[in-house]
Coordinates of C-alpha atoms in Angstrom, one line a residue:
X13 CA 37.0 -5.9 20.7
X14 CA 41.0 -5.7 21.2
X15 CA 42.2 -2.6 19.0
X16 CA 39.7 -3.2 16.6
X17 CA 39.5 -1.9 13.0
X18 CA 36.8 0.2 12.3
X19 CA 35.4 2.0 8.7
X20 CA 33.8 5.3 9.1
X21 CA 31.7 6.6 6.2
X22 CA 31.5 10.2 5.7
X23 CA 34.6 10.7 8.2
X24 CA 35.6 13.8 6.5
X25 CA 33.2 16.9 9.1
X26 CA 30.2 16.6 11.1
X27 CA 29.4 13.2 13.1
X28 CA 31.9 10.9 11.1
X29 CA 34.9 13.4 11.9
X30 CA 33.8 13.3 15.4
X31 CA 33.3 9.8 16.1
X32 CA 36.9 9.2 14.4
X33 CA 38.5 10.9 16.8
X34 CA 36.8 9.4 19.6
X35 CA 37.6 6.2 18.5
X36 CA 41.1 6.8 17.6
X37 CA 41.7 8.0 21.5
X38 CA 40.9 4.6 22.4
X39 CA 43.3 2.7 20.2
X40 CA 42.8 0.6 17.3
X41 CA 42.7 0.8 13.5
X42 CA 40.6 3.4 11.4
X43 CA 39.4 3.6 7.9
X44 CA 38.3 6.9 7.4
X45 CA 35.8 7.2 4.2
X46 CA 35.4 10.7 2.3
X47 CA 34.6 12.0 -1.3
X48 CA 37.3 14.9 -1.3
X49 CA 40.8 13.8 -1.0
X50 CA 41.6 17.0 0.6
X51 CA 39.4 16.7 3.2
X52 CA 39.7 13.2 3.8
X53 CA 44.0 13.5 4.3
X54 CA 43.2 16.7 7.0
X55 CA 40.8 14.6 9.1
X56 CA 43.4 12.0 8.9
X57 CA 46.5 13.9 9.7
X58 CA 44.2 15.7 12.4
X59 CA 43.2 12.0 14.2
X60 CA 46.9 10.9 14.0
X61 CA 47.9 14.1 15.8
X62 CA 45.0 13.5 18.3
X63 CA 46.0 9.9 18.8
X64 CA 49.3 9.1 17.4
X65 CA 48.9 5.4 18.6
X66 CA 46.3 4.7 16.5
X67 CA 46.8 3.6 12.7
X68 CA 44.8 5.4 9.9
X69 CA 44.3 4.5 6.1
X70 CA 41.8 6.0 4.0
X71 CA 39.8 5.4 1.3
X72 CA 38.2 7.6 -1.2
X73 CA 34.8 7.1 -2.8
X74 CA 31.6 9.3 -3.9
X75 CA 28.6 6.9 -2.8
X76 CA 26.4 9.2 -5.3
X77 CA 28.0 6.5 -7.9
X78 CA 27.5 3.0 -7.1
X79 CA 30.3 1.6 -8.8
X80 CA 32.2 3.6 -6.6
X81 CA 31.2 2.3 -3.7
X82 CA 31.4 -1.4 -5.0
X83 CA 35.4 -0.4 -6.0
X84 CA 35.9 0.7 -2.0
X85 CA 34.4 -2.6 -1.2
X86 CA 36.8 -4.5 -3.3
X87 CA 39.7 -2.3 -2.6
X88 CA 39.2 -3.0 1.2
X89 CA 38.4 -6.5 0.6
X90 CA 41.7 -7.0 -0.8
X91 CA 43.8 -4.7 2.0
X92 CA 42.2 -4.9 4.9
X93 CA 43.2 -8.2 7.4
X94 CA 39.9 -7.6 9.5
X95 CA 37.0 -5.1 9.7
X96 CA 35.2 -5.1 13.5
X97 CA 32.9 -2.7 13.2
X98 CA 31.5 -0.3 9.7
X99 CA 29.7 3.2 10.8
X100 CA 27.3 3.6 7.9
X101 CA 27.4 7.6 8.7
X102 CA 27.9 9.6 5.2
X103 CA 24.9 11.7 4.1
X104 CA 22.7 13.5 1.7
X105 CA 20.6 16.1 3.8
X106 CA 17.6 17.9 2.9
X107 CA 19.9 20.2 0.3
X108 CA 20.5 23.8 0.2
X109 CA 17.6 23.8 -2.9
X110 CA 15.5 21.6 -1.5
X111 CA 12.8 22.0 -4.7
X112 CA 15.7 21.3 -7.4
X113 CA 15.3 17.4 -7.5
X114 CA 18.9 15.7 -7.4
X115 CA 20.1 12.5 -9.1
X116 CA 22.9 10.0 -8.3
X117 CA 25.4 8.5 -10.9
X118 CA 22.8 5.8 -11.7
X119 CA 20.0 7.9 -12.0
X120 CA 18.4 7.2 -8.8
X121 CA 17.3 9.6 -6.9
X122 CA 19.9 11.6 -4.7
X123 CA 18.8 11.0 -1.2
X124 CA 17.7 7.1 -1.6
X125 CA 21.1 6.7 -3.6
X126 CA 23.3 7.9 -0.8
X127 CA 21.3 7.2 2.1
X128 CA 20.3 3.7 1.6
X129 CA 21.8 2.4 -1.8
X130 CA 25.2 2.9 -0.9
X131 CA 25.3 2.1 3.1
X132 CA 23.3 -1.6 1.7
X133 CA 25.7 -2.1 -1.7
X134 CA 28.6 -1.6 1.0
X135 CA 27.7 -3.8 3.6
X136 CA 26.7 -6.2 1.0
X137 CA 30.3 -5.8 -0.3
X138 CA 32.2 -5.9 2.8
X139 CA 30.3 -9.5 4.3
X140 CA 33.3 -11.8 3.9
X141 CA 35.8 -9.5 6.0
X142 CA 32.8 -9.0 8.3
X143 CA 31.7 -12.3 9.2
X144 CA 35.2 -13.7 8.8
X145 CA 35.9 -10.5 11.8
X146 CA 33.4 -11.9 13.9
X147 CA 31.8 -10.4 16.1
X148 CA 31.6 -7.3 14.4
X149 CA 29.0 -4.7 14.3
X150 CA 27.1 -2.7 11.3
X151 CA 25.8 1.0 12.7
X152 CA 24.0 2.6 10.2
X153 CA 23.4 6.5 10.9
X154 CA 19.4 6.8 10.7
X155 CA 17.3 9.5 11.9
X156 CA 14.3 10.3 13.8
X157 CA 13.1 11.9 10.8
X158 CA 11.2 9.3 8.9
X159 CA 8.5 9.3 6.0
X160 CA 6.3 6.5 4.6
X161 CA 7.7 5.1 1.4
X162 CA 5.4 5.5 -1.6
X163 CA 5.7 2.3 -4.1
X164 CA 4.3 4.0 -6.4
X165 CA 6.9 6.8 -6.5
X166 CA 10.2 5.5 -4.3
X167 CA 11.9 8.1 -6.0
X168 CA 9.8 11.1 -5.7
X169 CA 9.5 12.3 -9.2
X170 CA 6.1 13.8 -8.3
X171 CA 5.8 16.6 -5.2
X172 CA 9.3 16.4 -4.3
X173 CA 11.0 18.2 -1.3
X174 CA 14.7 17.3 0.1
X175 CA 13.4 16.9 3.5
X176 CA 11.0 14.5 2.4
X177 CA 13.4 13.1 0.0
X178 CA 15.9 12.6 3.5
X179 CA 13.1 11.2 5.4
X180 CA 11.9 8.8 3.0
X181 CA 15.7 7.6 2.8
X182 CA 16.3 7.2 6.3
X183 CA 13.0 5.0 6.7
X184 CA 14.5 2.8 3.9
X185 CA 17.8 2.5 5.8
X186 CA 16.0 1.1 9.2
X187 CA 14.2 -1.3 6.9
X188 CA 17.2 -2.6 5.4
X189 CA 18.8 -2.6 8.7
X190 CA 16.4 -4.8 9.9
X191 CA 16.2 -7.2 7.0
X192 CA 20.0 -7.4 7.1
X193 CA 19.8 -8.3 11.0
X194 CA 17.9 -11.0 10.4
X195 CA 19.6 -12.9 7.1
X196 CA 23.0 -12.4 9.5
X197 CA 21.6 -14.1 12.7
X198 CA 24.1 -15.9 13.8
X199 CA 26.7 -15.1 12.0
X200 CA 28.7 -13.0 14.6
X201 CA 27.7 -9.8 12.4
X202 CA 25.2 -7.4 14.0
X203 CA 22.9 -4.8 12.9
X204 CA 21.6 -1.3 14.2
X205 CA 20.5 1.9 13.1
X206 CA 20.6 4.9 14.9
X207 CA 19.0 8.7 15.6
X208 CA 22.6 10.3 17.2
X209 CA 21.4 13.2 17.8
X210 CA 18.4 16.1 17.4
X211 CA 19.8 18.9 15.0
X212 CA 23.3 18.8 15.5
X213 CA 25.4 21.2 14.0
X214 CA 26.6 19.9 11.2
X215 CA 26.9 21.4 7.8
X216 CA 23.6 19.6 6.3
X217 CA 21.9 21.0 8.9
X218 CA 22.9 24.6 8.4
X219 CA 22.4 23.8 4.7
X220 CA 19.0 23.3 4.9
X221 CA 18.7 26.2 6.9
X222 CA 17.8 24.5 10.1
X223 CA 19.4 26.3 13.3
X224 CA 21.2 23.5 15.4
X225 CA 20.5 22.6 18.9
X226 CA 22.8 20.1 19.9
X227 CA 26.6 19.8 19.1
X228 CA 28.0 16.9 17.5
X229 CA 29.0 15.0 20.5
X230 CA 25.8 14.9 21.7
X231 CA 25.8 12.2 18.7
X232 CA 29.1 10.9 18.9
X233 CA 28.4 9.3 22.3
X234 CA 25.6 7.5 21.8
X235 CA 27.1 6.1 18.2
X236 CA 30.1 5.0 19.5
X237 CA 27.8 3.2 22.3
X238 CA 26.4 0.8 20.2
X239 CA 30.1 0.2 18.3
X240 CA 32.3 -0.4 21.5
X241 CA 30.0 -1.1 25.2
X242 CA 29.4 -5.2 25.5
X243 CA 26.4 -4.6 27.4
X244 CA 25.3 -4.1 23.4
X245 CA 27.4 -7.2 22.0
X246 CA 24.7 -9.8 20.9
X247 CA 21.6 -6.8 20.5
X248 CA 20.7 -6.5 16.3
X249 CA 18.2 -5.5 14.3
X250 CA 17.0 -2.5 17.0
X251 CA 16.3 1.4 16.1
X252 CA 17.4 3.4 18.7
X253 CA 16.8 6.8 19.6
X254 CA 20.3 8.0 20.9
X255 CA 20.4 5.3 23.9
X256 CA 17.0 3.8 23.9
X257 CA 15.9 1.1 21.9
X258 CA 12.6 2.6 20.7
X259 CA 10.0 2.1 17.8
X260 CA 10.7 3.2 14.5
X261 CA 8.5 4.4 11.6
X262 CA 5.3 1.9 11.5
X263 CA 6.2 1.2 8.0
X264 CA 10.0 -0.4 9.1
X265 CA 7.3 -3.1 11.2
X266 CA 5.8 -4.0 8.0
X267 CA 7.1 -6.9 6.5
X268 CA 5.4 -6.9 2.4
X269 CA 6.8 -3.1 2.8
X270 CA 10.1 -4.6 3.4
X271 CA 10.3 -7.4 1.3
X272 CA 9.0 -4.8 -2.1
X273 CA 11.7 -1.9 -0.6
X274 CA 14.6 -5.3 -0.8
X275 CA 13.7 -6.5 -4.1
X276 CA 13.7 -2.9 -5.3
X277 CA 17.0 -2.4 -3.7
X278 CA 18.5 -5.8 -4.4
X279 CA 17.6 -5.1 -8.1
X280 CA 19.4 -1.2 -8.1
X281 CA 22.3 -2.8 -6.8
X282 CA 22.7 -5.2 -9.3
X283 CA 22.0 -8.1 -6.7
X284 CA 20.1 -10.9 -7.4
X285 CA 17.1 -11.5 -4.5
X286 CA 16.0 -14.8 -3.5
X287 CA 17.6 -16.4 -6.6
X288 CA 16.0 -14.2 -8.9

């Protein structure tokens, strides 16, 4: 990957501003993704100080709203020459209420909205300039923190708790990562999802009122990994555990869980599945 062009999600604090500037050190183009246009201009004066050889163009979008996220998709669609790599890295954490049940734009539940919905509606979106990249590479931010989907109640409208509400998100986003892996085989376009990091210190973390044990990057290293070493090229549709490639949730291994969690999602989206 010769100065590739790379779109961070959530780019604005946290693991996305600190994976920015790691990559901007090493050259390239970045797209730096954020919801607040103050914040998102900072982190990209800040990496263009850090790394004034590197180009940086950002794009604004809240990925609580769908529609939004489709509009980035389009916008970069029509802008951008190339994309080589897309960190799925934005966020909803457990909350700072984590009793006080949250909805997105759409009416979907918070946590699946941003955590899944959007990360799938945007890779979905950005396919063309992927695969027309290729190689490139899809890293989607997971965590270790996983929770058995209930079909019954994806959204959590009975006993919910943000944590739970996170975890059950994340497990969804490993699914989709490795449904995605698979339809892309041999495309060029590969697949992963990641655990960074144990309780970095980030602001969802505080937020929740977790105490953080690791700094940020202890998660930047092993993200950036899996975006830039070629020992990684050719691997997709893995889970890893900051540098392992380890076993995720038993639920992500369980293909009619899969299939009902992508018709579910393809139909949210507004994507037809299968031809349906």
């Amino acid at each position: 990957m010769n100065r590739p062009t790379t779109l961070i999600t959530g780019a604005t604090q946290g693991l996305g501003r600190g994976i920015a500037l790691d990559l901007a050190r090493r050259g390239g183009t970045l797209l730096l993704h954020g919801r607040d246009r103050g914040r998102l201009d900072a982190v990209a004066a800040e990496v263009r100080a850090t790394a004034p050889e590197a180009t940086v163009r950002t794009y604004l979008a809240d990925l609580a709203d769908l529609r939004q996220v489709q509009a980035m998709a389009a916008r970069i669609l029509a802008a951008e020459p190339r994309l080589d790599a897309l960190v799925n890295n934005a966020v909803a954490g457990g909350g700072t209420e984590p009793l006080r049940r949250e909805l997105s734009a759409q009416g979907h539940e918070l946590r699946f909205a941003v955590n899944h919905l959007a990360p799938y509606a945007l890779v979905r979106g950005l396919l063309p300039l992927l695969t027309s990249s290729a190689p490139a590479r899809v890293v989607n931010v997971a965590s270790i923190g996983q929770e058995r989907i209930d079909f019954d109640d994806v959204m959590l409208e009975q006993g919910y708790e943000g944590l739970r509400a996170y975890c059950r998100s994340k497990l969804a986003l490993i699914m989709a990562t490795f449904e995605l892996a698979g339809e892309l085989a041999g495309t060029g376009v590969t697949v992963n999802a990641l655990h960074p990091a144990h309780l970095m210190d980030t602001q969802g973390v505080r937020d929740y009122g977790l105490t953080p044990v690791m700094g940020v990057e202890e998660g930047v290293r092993p993200t950036v990994r899996l975006l830039t070493d070629p020992e990684v090229a050719g691997v997709t549709g893995r889970y890893f555990d900051r540098f392992t490639d380890s076993r995720a949730h038993e639920q992500a291994y369980d293909a009619g869980a899969r299939k009902r969690l992508m018709e579910l999602t393809h139909r949210l989206v507004g994507e037809p599945h299968n031809g349906q």
